[in-house]
Short mmCIF file of C-alpha atoms in Angstrom, two decimals:
data_model
loop_
_atom_site.label_atom_id
_atom_site.label_comp_id
_atom_site.label_asym_id
_atom_site.label_seq_id
_atom_site.Cartn_x
_atom_site.Cartn_y
_atom_site.Cartn_z
CA MET Z 22 8.35 -11.41 -33.73
CA LYS Z 23 6.70 -14.51 -36.39
CA ALA Z 24 7.09 -14.45 -39.99
CA LEU Z 25 5.17 -16.56 -42.66
CA ILE Z 26 6.60 -17.17 -45.99
CA VAL Z 27 3.91 -18.37 -48.81
CA ASP Z 28 5.61 -19.53 -51.63
CA ASP Z 29 4.48 -23.30 -54.10
CA GLU Z 30 9.13 -23.14 -55.06
CA ARG Z 31 11.51 -24.18 -52.21
CA HIS Z 32 13.73 -22.40 -53.62
CA VAL Z 33 11.57 -19.03 -53.86
CA ARG Z 34 11.21 -19.43 -50.01
CA GLU Z 35 14.57 -20.20 -48.95
CA ALA Z 36 16.16 -17.71 -50.89
CA ILE Z 37 13.56 -14.80 -48.58
CA ASN Z 38 15.11 -16.38 -45.78
CA LEU Z 39 18.10 -15.72 -46.45
CA LEU Z 40 18.10 -12.65 -47.92
CA ALA Z 41 15.63 -11.72 -45.19
CA ASP Z 42 17.43 -9.48 -41.94
CA TRP Z 43 15.03 -11.39 -39.23
CA HIS Z 44 16.78 -10.83 -36.34
CA ARG Z 45 17.39 -6.56 -36.93
CA HIS Z 46 13.28 -6.28 -37.21
CA GLY Z 47 12.87 -8.26 -34.00
CA ILE Z 48 11.69 -11.60 -35.41
CA THR Z 49 12.59 -14.88 -33.23
CA GLU Z 50 11.04 -17.58 -36.05
CA VAL Z 51 9.76 -18.29 -40.14
CA ILE Z 52 7.91 -20.08 -40.51
CA GLN Z 53 7.14 -21.61 -44.19
CA ALA Z 54 4.01 -22.85 -46.71
CA ALA Z 55 2.95 -24.12 -50.10
CA ASP Z 56 0.62 -22.65 -50.69
CA GLY Z 57 -2.52 -20.78 -49.51
CA GLU Z 58 -4.18 -23.62 -47.92
CA GLU Z 59 -1.40 -25.06 -45.42
CA ALA Z 60 -0.99 -20.59 -44.86
CA VAL Z 61 -4.63 -20.32 -43.72
CA GLU Z 62 -3.97 -24.13 -41.31
CA LEU Z 63 -0.48 -21.39 -40.38
CA ILE Z 64 -1.72 -18.47 -39.69
CA GLN Z 65 -4.57 -20.33 -37.03
CA HIS Z 66 -2.13 -22.38 -35.51
CA ALA Z 67 0.65 -19.66 -35.34
CA SER Z 68 -1.15 -16.78 -35.48
CA PRO Z 69 2.25 -14.86 -37.15
CA GLN Z 70 2.70 -10.93 -37.39
CA ILE Z 71 3.74 -10.79 -41.02
CA VAL Z 72 2.84 -12.54 -43.94
CA MET Z 73 5.13 -12.30 -47.29
CA THR Z 74 3.07 -14.28 -49.93
CA ASP Z 75 3.83 -15.17 -53.79
CA MET Z 76 0.06 -14.32 -55.89
CA ARG Z 77 0.21 -17.81 -58.14
CA MET Z 78 -0.03 -20.40 -56.58
CA PRO Z 79 -2.19 -23.99 -56.29
CA ARG Z 80 -5.48 -24.28 -54.37
CA LYS Z 81 -6.06 -21.17 -52.81
CA ASP Z 82 -3.53 -18.50 -54.75
CA GLY Z 83 -2.40 -15.20 -53.14
CA ALA Z 84 -5.51 -13.13 -53.97
CA ALA Z 85 -7.72 -15.21 -51.90
CA LEU Z 86 -5.43 -16.00 -48.96
CA LEU Z 87 -5.37 -11.72 -49.07
CA THR Z 88 -8.92 -11.89 -48.86
CA TRP Z 89 -9.06 -14.20 -46.24
CA LEU Z 90 -6.56 -11.95 -43.94
CA LYS Z 91 -8.39 -8.71 -44.55
CA ASN Z 92 -11.96 -11.04 -43.19
CA HIS Z 93 -10.02 -13.13 -40.50
CA MET Z 94 -6.93 -11.62 -39.35
CA PRO Z 95 -6.75 -7.31 -40.57
CA ASP Z 96 -4.44 -6.89 -38.10
CA ILE Z 97 -1.02 -9.08 -39.89
CA LYS Z 98 0.63 -7.13 -41.99
CA VAL Z 99 1.53 -8.59 -45.70
CA LEU Z 100 3.58 -8.03 -48.21
CA VAL Z 101 3.41 -9.09 -51.78
CA ILE Z 102 6.46 -10.84 -52.82
CA SER Z 103 5.27 -11.67 -57.42
CA GLY Z 104 6.73 -12.47 -60.45
CA TYR Z 105 4.23 -10.89 -62.41
CA ASP Z 106 3.64 -7.23 -63.20
CA ASP Z 107 0.60 -7.16 -63.38
CA PHE Z 108 -2.25 -4.17 -62.65
CA ASP Z 109 -4.66 -5.91 -60.97
CA LEU Z 110 -2.54 -8.03 -58.98
CA VAL Z 111 -1.05 -5.15 -57.85
CA ARG Z 112 -5.03 -3.47 -57.02
CA HIS Z 113 -5.99 -6.70 -55.48
CA ALA Z 114 -3.03 -6.76 -52.92
CA ILE Z 115 -3.90 -3.11 -52.50
CA ARG Z 116 -7.14 -3.47 -51.79
CA ASN Z 117 -7.78 -6.11 -49.22
CA GLY Z 118 -4.38 -4.98 -46.76
CA GLY Z 119 -1.05 -5.17 -49.18
CA MET Z 120 1.45 -2.58 -47.88
CA ASP Z 121 4.10 -3.66 -50.65
CA TYR Z 122 4.70 -4.86 -53.90
CA ILE Z 123 7.76 -7.24 -54.34
CA LEU Z 124 9.03 -8.31 -57.90
CA LYS Z 125 10.49 -11.27 -58.11
CA PRO Z 126 13.76 -12.07 -58.89
CA VAL Z 127 13.59 -10.54 -54.84
CA ASP Z 128 16.18 -6.74 -53.82
CA PRO Z 129 17.61 -7.77 -50.42
CA ILE Z 130 17.68 -3.96 -49.80
CA ALA Z 131 14.32 -3.85 -51.23
CA LEU Z 132 12.78 -6.62 -49.36
CA ASN Z 133 14.53 -5.06 -45.97
CA GLU Z 134 13.51 -2.06 -46.68
CA ALA Z 135 9.62 -3.41 -47.83
CA LEU Z 136 10.08 -5.58 -43.99
CA THR Z 137 10.60 -2.47 -41.77
CA LYS Z 138 8.16 -0.47 -42.55
CA ALA Z 139 5.18 -4.20 -41.93
CA VAL Z 140 7.15 -4.61 -38.74
CA ASP Z 141 7.31 -0.91 -37.36
CA ALA Z 142 3.41 -0.71 -38.44
CA TRP Z 143 2.90 -3.15 -36.96
CA ARG Z 144 4.17 -2.56 -34.09
CA ALA Z 145 3.11 1.26 -33.87
CA GLU Z 146 -0.67 -0.57 -34.02
CA GLU Z 147 0.45 -2.66 -31.55
CA GLN Z 148 1.22 -0.26 -29.13
CA SER Z 149 -1.68 1.54 -29.85
CA ARG Z 150 -3.93 -1.73 -29.25
CA GLN Z 151 -2.64 -2.44 -26.02
CA GLN Z 152 -3.16 1.26 -24.75
CA MET Z 153 -7.23 0.96 -25.68
CA ASN Z 154 -7.00 -2.39 -24.46
CA GLN Z 155 -5.65 -0.93 -21.15
CA LEU Z 156 -7.75 1.58 -21.70
CA ASN Z 157 -10.84 -0.44 -21.57
CA ILE Z 158 -10.08 -2.93 -18.71
CA GLN Z 159 -10.20 0.81 -16.87
CA MET Z 160 -12.98 1.22 -18.35
CA ASN Z 161 -15.08 -1.80 -17.82
CA GLN Z 162 -13.44 -1.22 -13.75
CA MET Z 163 -14.24 2.20 -13.48
CA LYS Z 164 -17.83 1.13 -14.51
CA PRO Z 165 -19.14 -0.40 -12.30
CA LEU Z 166 -17.73 2.48 -9.35
CA TYR Z 167 -19.55 5.16 -11.97
CA ASP Z 168 -22.38 3.34 -11.74
CA ASP Z 169 -22.97 2.89 -8.15
CA ARG Z 170 -22.12 6.78 -8.07
CA LEU Z 171 -24.59 8.27 -10.05
CA LEU Z 172 -26.66 5.86 -8.25
CA THR Z 173 -25.70 6.84 -4.52
CA GLU Z 174 -26.44 10.37 -5.87
CA LEU Z 175 -30.05 9.50 -6.92
CA VAL Z 176 -31.14 7.66 -3.68
CA SER Z 177 -29.80 10.75 -1.55
CA GLY Z 178 -31.25 13.37 -3.66
CA GLN Z 179 -28.17 14.94 -5.29
CA HIS Z 180 -29.39 15.16 -8.91
CA PHE Z 181 -33.04 15.39 -10.01
CA ASN Z 182 -32.96 17.20 -13.49
CA ARG Z 183 -33.63 15.76 -16.44
CA SER Z 184 -29.97 15.35 -17.50
CA PHE Z 185 -29.05 12.98 -14.55
CA LEU Z 186 -31.96 11.23 -15.35
CA ASN Z 187 -32.01 11.05 -18.88
CA GLU Z 188 -27.88 9.43 -18.42
CA LEU Z 189 -29.17 6.44 -15.86
CA GLN Z 190 -31.71 5.31 -18.26
CA GLU Z 191 -29.50 5.69 -21.20
CA ARG Z 192 -26.55 3.42 -19.83
CA SER Z 193 -29.66 1.14 -18.68
CA LEU Z 194 -29.06 1.80 -15.08
CA ILE Z 195 -32.69 3.00 -14.82
CA PRO Z 196 -34.95 1.44 -17.31
CA HIS Z 197 -37.43 3.95 -19.77
CA THR Z 198 -40.80 2.40 -18.58
CA ALA Z 199 -39.54 2.04 -14.78
CA THR Z 200 -42.52 5.04 -13.84
CA PHE Z 201 -42.91 3.32 -10.06
CA PHE Z 202 -40.19 1.66 -7.04
CA SER Z 203 -40.02 0.11 -4.14
CA VAL Z 204 -37.08 1.12 -2.13
CA ALA Z 205 -35.05 -1.49 0.37
CA VAL Z 206 -31.51 -1.26 2.72
CA LEU Z 207 -29.57 -3.50 4.45
CA SER Z 208 -26.42 -3.77 5.63
CA ASP Z 209 -23.72 -5.69 6.09
CA ALA Z 210 -22.67 -3.89 9.97
CA GLN Z 211 -26.04 -5.99 11.43
CA PHE Z 212 -24.35 -9.11 10.81
CA ASP Z 213 -22.60 -11.06 13.51
CA GLU Z 214 -19.34 -10.84 13.84
CA GLY Z 215 -17.97 -14.33 13.40
CA LEU Z 216 -19.74 -13.49 9.99
CA LEU Z 217 -17.17 -9.90 9.23
CA LEU Z 218 -13.92 -12.19 11.05
CA LYS Z 219 -14.61 -15.15 8.31
CA PHE Z 220 -14.16 -12.19 5.98
CA HIS Z 221 -11.98 -11.33 7.77
CA ASN Z 222 -12.42 -7.86 8.13
CA ARG Z 223 -12.93 -7.13 4.33
CA ARG Z 224 -16.17 -5.84 4.05
CA HIS Z 225 -16.02 -4.77 0.59
CA LEU Z 226 -15.41 -8.76 -0.59
CA LEU Z 227 -18.61 -9.45 2.01
CA SER Z 228 -20.16 -6.14 -0.26
CA PHE Z 229 -19.71 -8.17 -3.35
CA ALA Z 230 -20.89 -11.19 -2.67
CA LEU Z 231 -24.20 -9.65 -1.30
CA ILE Z 232 -24.11 -7.86 -4.55
CA ASN Z 233 -23.96 -10.93 -6.60
CA ILE Z 234 -26.89 -12.30 -4.87
CA CYS Z 235 -29.64 -9.27 -5.05
CA GLY Z 236 -28.56 -9.17 -8.67
CA GLU Z 237 -28.91 -12.73 -9.80
CA LEU Z 238 -32.39 -12.30 -8.33
CA LEU Z 239 -33.73 -9.17 -9.27
CA ARG Z 240 -32.62 -9.35 -12.31
CA ASN Z 241 -34.66 -7.09 -15.45
CA LYS Z 242 -36.37 -6.09 -11.83
CA GLY Z 243 -34.56 -3.70 -10.03
CA ILE Z 244 -31.09 -2.81 -8.53
CA ALA Z 245 -28.62 -3.63 -6.28
CA ILE Z 246 -26.23 -0.98 -5.47
CA ARG Z 247 -23.36 -0.28 -2.95
CA ASN Z 248 -23.80 2.57 -1.20
CA ILE Z 249 -20.99 5.33 -1.82
CA ASN Z 250 -21.04 7.15 1.20
CA LYS Z 251 -21.95 4.76 3.83
CA LEU Z 252 -19.66 1.63 3.52
CA GLY Z 253 -21.34 -1.79 3.58
CA GLU Z 254 -24.88 -0.44 2.93
CA ILE Z 255 -26.38 -2.06 -0.17
CA VAL Z 256 -29.20 0.24 -1.64
CA ILE Z 257 -31.82 -2.28 -4.05
CA LEU Z 258 -34.07 -0.15 -6.42
CA TYR Z 259 -37.01 -2.20 -7.98
CA TRP Z 260 -39.02 -1.02 -10.85
CA ASP Z 261 -41.07 -3.98 -11.62
CA THR Z 262 -45.15 -3.86 -11.17
CA SER Z 263 -45.83 -8.29 -11.33
CA ALA Z 264 -45.09 -8.66 -7.55
CA PRO Z 265 -44.08 -6.53 -4.67
CA LEU Z 266 -40.57 -6.36 -3.60
CA SER Z 267 -40.61 -7.46 -0.21
CA THR Z 268 -41.47 -11.25 -2.13
CA VAL Z 269 -37.87 -10.84 -4.21
CA LEU Z 270 -36.44 -10.20 -0.42
CA THR Z 271 -38.00 -12.85 0.20
CA GLN Z 272 -36.20 -15.14 -2.24
CA ILE Z 273 -33.10 -13.20 -1.83
CA ASN Z 274 -33.14 -13.70 1.85
CA ALA Z 275 -33.01 -18.00 0.98
CA GLY Z 276 -30.21 -17.22 -1.46
CA ILE Z 277 -27.91 -15.30 1.09
CA ARG Z 278 -29.45 -18.06 3.69
CA LYS Z 279 -28.10 -21.09 1.19
CA THR Z 280 -24.86 -18.86 0.84
CA LEU Z 281 -23.45 -16.96 3.66
CA GLN Z 282 -25.81 -19.61 6.82
CA ARG Z 283 -27.12 -15.69 7.11
CA ASN Z 284 -30.06 -14.57 7.36
CA VAL Z 285 -29.92 -10.46 6.45
CA HIS Z 286 -32.09 -7.73 7.89
CA PHE Z 287 -33.59 -5.01 5.25
CA GLY Z 288 -35.33 -1.71 5.79
CA LEU Z 289 -38.16 -1.91 3.04
CA CYS Z 290 -40.10 1.21 1.70
CA GLN Z 291 -42.81 -0.59 -0.09
CA GLN Z 292 -45.07 1.97 -1.22
CA GLN Z 293 -44.49 2.16 -5.01
CA ASN Z 294 -42.85 5.59 -5.51
CA VAL Z 295 -41.87 8.47 -8.45
CA LEU Z 296 -38.85 8.42 -9.37
CA SER Z 297 -38.28 11.72 -7.56
CA GLU Z 298 -39.45 10.25 -4.20
CA ILE Z 299 -36.32 8.26 -4.50
CA PRO Z 300 -34.99 9.72 -1.53
CA LYS Z 301 -37.62 10.18 0.67
CA ALA Z 302 -38.16 6.26 -0.08
CA TYR Z 303 -34.50 5.58 1.24
CA ALA Z 304 -34.39 7.59 4.05
CA GLU Z 305 -37.42 5.68 4.76
CA ALA Z 306 -35.62 2.31 4.61
CA VAL Z 307 -32.74 3.50 6.45
CA ASP Z 308 -35.14 4.74 9.36
CA LYS Z 309 -36.75 1.16 9.47
CA LEU Z 310 -33.36 -1.21 9.02
CA TRP Z 311 -31.80 0.63 12.29
CA LYS Z 312 -34.46 1.28 14.28
CA ARG Z 313 -35.73 -2.62 14.56
CA ASN Z 314 -36.44 -3.80 18.07
CA VAL Z 315 -33.50 -6.70 17.79
CA ILE Z 316 -35.23 -8.29 21.23
CA GLY Z 317 -37.19 -10.88 20.34
CA ASN Z 318 -38.54 -9.49 16.74
CA LEU Z 319 -37.97 -12.38 13.88
CA ARG Z 320 -38.60 -10.94 11.12
CA TYR Z 321 -36.16 -9.98 8.19
CA LEU Z 322 -38.49 -7.64 6.69
CA HIS Z 323 -38.92 -4.58 7.95
CA GLU Z 324 -41.96 -2.68 6.83
CA GLU Z 325 -42.36 -0.47 10.15
CA HIS Z 326 -41.42 2.19 12.00
CA ASP Z 327 -41.03 1.16 15.89
CA GLN Z 328 -43.37 3.82 18.10
CA GLU Z 329 -40.70 2.47 20.94
CA HIS Z 330 -37.51 4.19 19.26
CA GLY Z 331 -37.85 7.64 21.71
CA ARG Z 332 -38.30 5.97 25.03
CA GLN Z 333 -34.95 4.64 24.38
CA ALA Z 334 -33.07 7.70 23.32
CA SER Z 335 -32.23 9.65 25.80
CA ILE Z 336 -29.91 6.64 27.96
CA ARG Z 337 -26.78 7.07 27.63
CA ASN Z 338 -23.77 5.02 29.54
CA THR Z 339 -21.84 8.70 29.52
CA GLN Z 340 -24.25 8.55 32.51
CA GLN Z 341 -23.04 5.78 34.25
CA GLU Z 342 -19.94 6.40 33.13
CA GLU Z 343 -17.96 6.63 36.72
CA ARG Z 344 -19.40 3.13 37.79
CA PHE Z 345 -17.82 2.09 35.03
CA ARG Z 346 -14.72 3.90 35.04
CA LEU Z 347 -14.30 3.22 39.12
CA ALA Z 348 -15.19 -0.95 37.34
CA ALA Z 349 -11.59 -0.46 35.71
CA LEU Z 350 -10.15 0.84 38.49
CA SER Z 351 -10.91 -1.86 40.45
CA GLY Z 352 -9.51 -4.09 38.56
CA SER Z 353 -11.61 -6.78 39.70
CA LEU Z 354 -12.90 -9.02 36.49
CA GLU Z 355 -15.97 -9.86 39.31
CA GLN Z 356 -17.32 -6.02 39.30
CA MET Z 357 -16.98 -5.32 35.78
CA GLU Z 358 -18.84 -8.12 35.23
CA SER Z 359 -21.62 -6.83 37.44
CA GLU Z 360 -22.03 -3.07 35.63
CA ALA Z 361 -22.02 -4.78 32.15
CA ALA Z 362 -25.59 -7.54 34.19
CA GLN Z 363 -26.56 -4.67 35.88
CA TRP Z 364 -26.26 -1.69 32.25
CA ILE Z 365 -27.28 -4.24 29.77
CA ALA Z 366 -30.57 -5.33 32.16
CA HIS Z 367 -31.77 -1.19 32.46
CA VAL Z 368 -31.22 -0.93 28.76
CA THR Z 369 -33.05 -4.11 27.73
CA GLU Z 370 -36.29 -3.28 30.79
CA PHE Z 371 -38.33 -1.92 28.21
CA GLY Z 372 -37.58 -4.99 25.47
CA TYR Z 373 -37.05 -2.61 22.66
CA LEU Z 374 -33.78 -2.15 21.01
CA SER Z 375 -32.01 -1.38 17.66
CA PRO Z 376 -28.85 -1.24 16.59
CA ASP Z 377 -28.74 2.85 16.45
CA HIS Z 378 -28.78 2.20 20.24
CA LEU Z 379 -25.98 -0.13 19.95
CA VAL Z 380 -23.89 2.28 16.74
CA ARG Z 381 -24.81 5.11 19.12
CA TRP Z 382 -23.85 3.40 23.35
CA ASN Z 383 -20.71 2.80 20.84
CA THR Z 384 -19.22 6.10 19.85
CA GLU Z 385 -19.97 6.36 23.60
CA TRP Z 386 -17.46 3.93 25.39
CA ASP Z 387 -14.88 5.17 22.16
CA TRP Z 388 -15.54 8.89 23.86
CA MET Z 389 -14.96 7.66 26.97
CA GLN Z 390 -12.10 5.24 26.34
CA HIS Z 391 -10.91 8.66 24.82
CA HIS Z 392 -11.52 10.67 28.10
CA TRP Z 393 -10.41 7.86 30.64
CA SER Z 394 -6.29 8.23 28.58
CA GLU Z 395 -6.46 11.49 27.70
CA PRO Z 396 -8.47 13.55 30.66
CA GLU Z 397 -6.93 17.04 29.86
CA SER Z 398 -10.54 16.79 26.91
CA LEU Z 399 -12.51 16.52 28.76
CA ASP Z 400 -14.56 19.67 28.70
CA SER Z 401 -13.56 19.71 24.68
CA LYS Z 402 -16.67 19.16 23.07
CA GLN Z 403 -14.55 19.89 19.63
CA ALA Z 404 -13.07 16.60 20.82
CA GLU Z 405 -15.55 15.10 21.38
CA GLU Z 406 -16.68 14.65 17.79
CA GLN Z 407 -13.49 15.06 16.34
CA TYR Z 408 -12.40 11.04 18.22
CA GLU Z 409 -16.29 10.27 16.90
CA LEU Z 410 -15.52 10.75 13.26
CA GLU Z 411 -12.16 9.19 14.22
CA SER Z 412 -13.34 6.00 16.18
CA SER Z 413 -12.59 2.56 14.92
CA VAL Z 414 -16.24 0.12 13.78
CA THR Z 415 -16.75 -2.58 16.74
CA PRO Z 416 -18.65 -5.33 15.05
CA LEU Z 417 -22.79 -5.14 17.20
CA PRO Z 418 -23.39 -8.06 19.61
CA LEU Z 419 -25.74 -9.26 17.75
CA ASP Z 420 -25.97 -13.58 16.96
CA GLU Z 421 -26.83 -14.79 13.57
CA THR Z 422 -30.48 -14.08 13.22
CA GLY Z 423 -29.73 -10.56 14.43
CA GLN Z 424 -30.94 -10.58 17.46
CA LEU Z 425 -29.11 -9.06 20.45
CA ASP Z 426 -26.67 -11.49 21.78
CA THR Z 427 -26.92 -10.77 25.50
CA GLU Z 428 -22.99 -12.36 26.45
CA ARG Z 429 -21.67 -11.22 23.54
CA TRP Z 430 -22.43 -8.15 24.74
CA THR Z 431 -20.85 -8.26 27.94
CA HIS Z 432 -18.36 -10.38 26.98
CA GLN Z 433 -17.95 -6.59 24.88
CA ILE Z 434 -17.76 -3.98 27.59
CA VAL Z 435 -15.78 -6.06 29.73
CA ALA Z 436 -13.57 -6.50 27.35
CA ARG Z 437 -13.15 -2.72 26.74
CA LEU Z 438 -13.46 -2.67 30.79
CA SER Z 439 -10.41 -4.46 31.34
CA ALA Z 440 -8.46 -2.90 28.16
CA ALA Z 441 -9.03 1.03 29.41
CA SER Z 442 -8.31 -0.78 33.45
CA ARG Z 443 -4.84 -1.58 31.76
CA THR Z 444 -4.96 2.27 30.75
CA LEU Z 445 -5.90 3.67 33.62
CA THR Z 446 -3.24 1.42 36.29
CA GLN Z 447 -0.96 2.88 34.00
CA ARG Z 448 -1.85 6.73 33.68
CA HIS Z 449 -2.12 6.47 37.09
CA SER Z 450 0.72 5.44 39.02
CA LYS Z 451 2.70 7.75 35.71
CA ASP Z 452 0.27 10.33 37.25
CA ASN Z 453 1.15 9.92 40.58
CA HIS Z 454 5.01 9.52 39.94
CA THR Z 455 4.99 13.19 38.13
CA VAL Z 456 2.32 14.98 40.84
CA ARG Z 457 5.14 13.90 43.86
CA ASP Z 458 7.85 15.54 40.97
CA ILE Z 459 5.43 18.57 41.31
CA ALA Z 460 5.07 18.82 44.63
CA ARG Z 461 9.08 18.15 45.51
CA PHE Z 462 9.96 21.11 42.48
CA LEU Z 463 6.96 23.47 44.51
CA GLU Z 464 9.74 22.59 48.36
CA GLN Z 465 12.72 23.30 46.42
CA HIS Z 466 10.87 26.44 44.89
CA TYR Z 467 8.60 28.27 47.42
CA ASN Z 468 10.52 31.23 47.58
CA LYS Z 469 10.60 32.18 44.37
CA ASP Z 470 7.17 33.61 42.58
CA ILE Z 471 5.43 30.44 40.94
CA SER Z 472 2.51 30.43 38.56
CA LEU Z 473 0.58 27.50 37.31
CA GLN Z 474 1.53 28.21 33.93
CA ASP Z 475 4.42 27.92 35.46
CA ILE Z 476 4.44 24.02 36.47
CA SER Z 477 2.56 24.21 33.56
CA SER Z 478 5.54 24.96 30.71
CA GLN Z 479 7.90 22.61 33.43
CA PHE Z 480 6.00 19.85 33.81
CA PHE Z 481 4.42 19.88 29.50
CA LEU Z 482 0.88 19.65 31.36
CA SER Z 483 -2.60 20.98 30.51
CA ARG Z 484 -2.92 23.90 34.37
CA GLU Z 485 -6.46 21.93 34.30
CA TYR Z 486 -4.72 18.68 34.45
CA ILE Z 487 -2.17 19.50 37.34
CA SER Z 488 -4.15 21.31 39.11
CA ARG Z 489 -7.34 17.68 38.54
CA LYS Z 490 -4.22 15.72 39.64
CA PHE Z 491 -3.38 17.21 42.16
CA LYS Z 492 -6.03 17.72 45.14
CA GLN Z 493 -6.71 14.14 43.99
CA GLU Z 494 -3.07 13.52 45.26
CA PHE Z 495 -2.51 15.68 47.58
CA GLY Z 496 -6.27 17.33 48.56
CA LEU Z 497 -5.29 20.40 48.28
CA THR Z 498 -5.14 22.77 45.81
CA ILE Z 499 -0.92 24.06 44.65
CA LEU Z 500 -1.65 27.52 45.54
CA ASP Z 501 -2.82 26.25 48.99
CA TYR Z 502 0.44 23.67 49.36
CA LEU Z 503 2.38 26.04 48.37
CA SER Z 504 0.94 28.24 51.42
CA ASP Z 505 1.58 25.33 53.49
CA ILE Z 506 5.55 24.89 52.78
CA ARG Z 507 6.10 28.70 52.84
CA ILE Z 508 3.85 29.35 55.73
CA ARG Z 509 6.25 26.32 57.42
CA LYS Z 510 9.69 27.87 56.29
CA ALA Z 511 7.86 31.80 57.85
CA LYS Z 512 7.50 29.32 61.48
CA LEU Z 513 10.64 28.83 61.57
CA LEU Z 514 12.33 32.53 60.21
CA LEU Z 515 10.05 33.91 62.39
CA MET Z 516 12.13 32.57 66.06
CA ASN Z 517 15.20 34.76 65.01
CA PRO Z 518 14.54 38.34 66.36
CA HIS Z 519 17.32 39.96 64.13
CA LEU Z 520 14.81 39.08 60.75
CA ARG Z 521 12.16 41.81 60.17
CA ILE Z 522 8.61 40.39 58.70
CA MET Z 523 9.04 42.11 55.84
CA GLN Z 524 12.43 40.66 55.57
CA VAL Z 525 10.97 37.10 56.31
CA ALA Z 526 8.09 37.13 54.03
CA GLU Z 527 10.08 37.91 50.63
CA MET Z 528 12.08 35.07 51.98
CA VAL Z 529 9.29 32.34 51.78
CA GLY Z 530 8.45 33.79 48.71
CA TYR Z 531 6.28 36.87 49.92
CA HIS Z 532 6.68 40.69 47.85
CA ASP Z 533 4.02 41.97 49.77
CA GLU Z 534 4.22 41.92 53.51
CA LYS Z 535 0.17 42.69 54.13
CA TYR Z 536 -0.65 39.61 52.37
CA PHE Z 537 1.67 37.59 53.98
CA SER Z 538 0.18 38.34 57.08
CA LYS Z 539 -3.13 37.49 56.01
CA VAL Z 540 -2.30 34.30 54.47
CA PHE Z 541 -0.40 33.61 58.53
CA LYS Z 542 -3.24 34.16 60.29
CA LYS Z 543 -5.39 31.78 57.86
CA LEU Z 544 -3.47 29.12 58.61
CA GLU Z 545 -1.70 29.82 61.86
CA GLY Z 546 -5.08 31.74 63.55
CA ARG Z 547 -2.39 34.67 64.41
CA THR Z 548 -0.38 37.00 62.92
CA PRO Z 549 3.67 36.33 62.55
CA ASN Z 550 3.94 38.93 64.81
CA GLU Z 551 1.23 37.26 66.89
CA TYR Z 552 3.38 33.91 67.11
CA ARG Z 553 7.15 35.07 67.10
CA LYS Z 554 5.36 36.66 71.14
CA ASP Z 555 5.07 33.46 72.32
CA PHE Z 556 8.18 32.35 71.52
CA ILE Z 557 10.16 35.25 71.25
#
């Protein structure tokens, strides 16, 4: 903290400097001025928090200095030290922000008491100023987010009451004079992987760059906002009637191309819509953007719906799941590339493909790979829906113009199959080991009452998973495999004439002699008694 002593008499300045307990008040620097003019120069240069001034001085006197401080530096705390007990001077000091009026000769107690009061007042106000500045900073940081939230609610149709619309206009988001609107939508998800990597997948930075370009060219003709509900989506509301939105979008595209070396695709609903129809216009613009054709369509403004979209809607890559899984299990790069090429040829034969298809097929890929690594959840629709929500976003296989890049798509599919190959190979080896452990368990406990639930609890696997894997490995169900073990053991025991059939049945795990005989005849083609007679 700094203090300034202003007095035309040097010995007075030095006396005040000696009498004041600067250290106790946290004042680390004390400067001096001989009159008001010199004081103004020092104040502008050094910015002291406390000023102690005389009233009678040449050039600019104390009264003039107080007036200047009130007009230019009102936060500075002022103490008047004067040899004149003049009511007019006191009144002027009080009216212009003076905190105390101390008479010469200066009493050190009175001086330090006044100094304490001035320092405490400045610190309290400074804390309040800092809190207010912090609040303003937070408000400024929140304002764009709050504005985006309001406009997101507008385009999504969440609010259309009068108070909501009034707030939009009061915050200057929508002009009072605007009555017709056009809507455009763009999404950073439709950029190529190369651009996304340049931003290190920090999509908020890419959105910030896009909004700045849009805002610069829209100016007072419209506004560009982030859709809070959809990551990477930017919505443009346009209300100017002097030029169509398509003209401005062409300029925006040129600006983005100059800045990012990319064109951007817009879904556009250019029909002029009243405010209440904005959600419908927004939905149409989104639909046009995501259902645009990425094969041979070089337009960047998409104002029409593509009628071919329905022809591809029924194609699902899960229909090819077994072929993809076998290609992954083969571990053959050539086989994986072949399956990828066949799939791409199949879905592009119509000459129409949309980003919407690519996103859906990416989700299906995620789900298939999840199933391959977690096969016990294959029959769970709930697991499918949950995984769809949790799956990460894969860049669309588009080139720098936003068109389909078949080479990149092939690479993506082969990369997925290669990753699945490693997972499936590891799991297959692990599964074989576990299944054979189950087989040994059956060999060791065949004479006990064993259920599938017992095996499930023993090996911490689902019954469905155990049944499926066991059948794949041995070609038999667990029940048939256990029956085979028991009957093999029973055939040895039947050679002992001293053991009754009931005893043999119990010794191999059957508590019902009739059921034992039924199973024995099914597997051996004759009853236990008939088998015994052949060997005794």
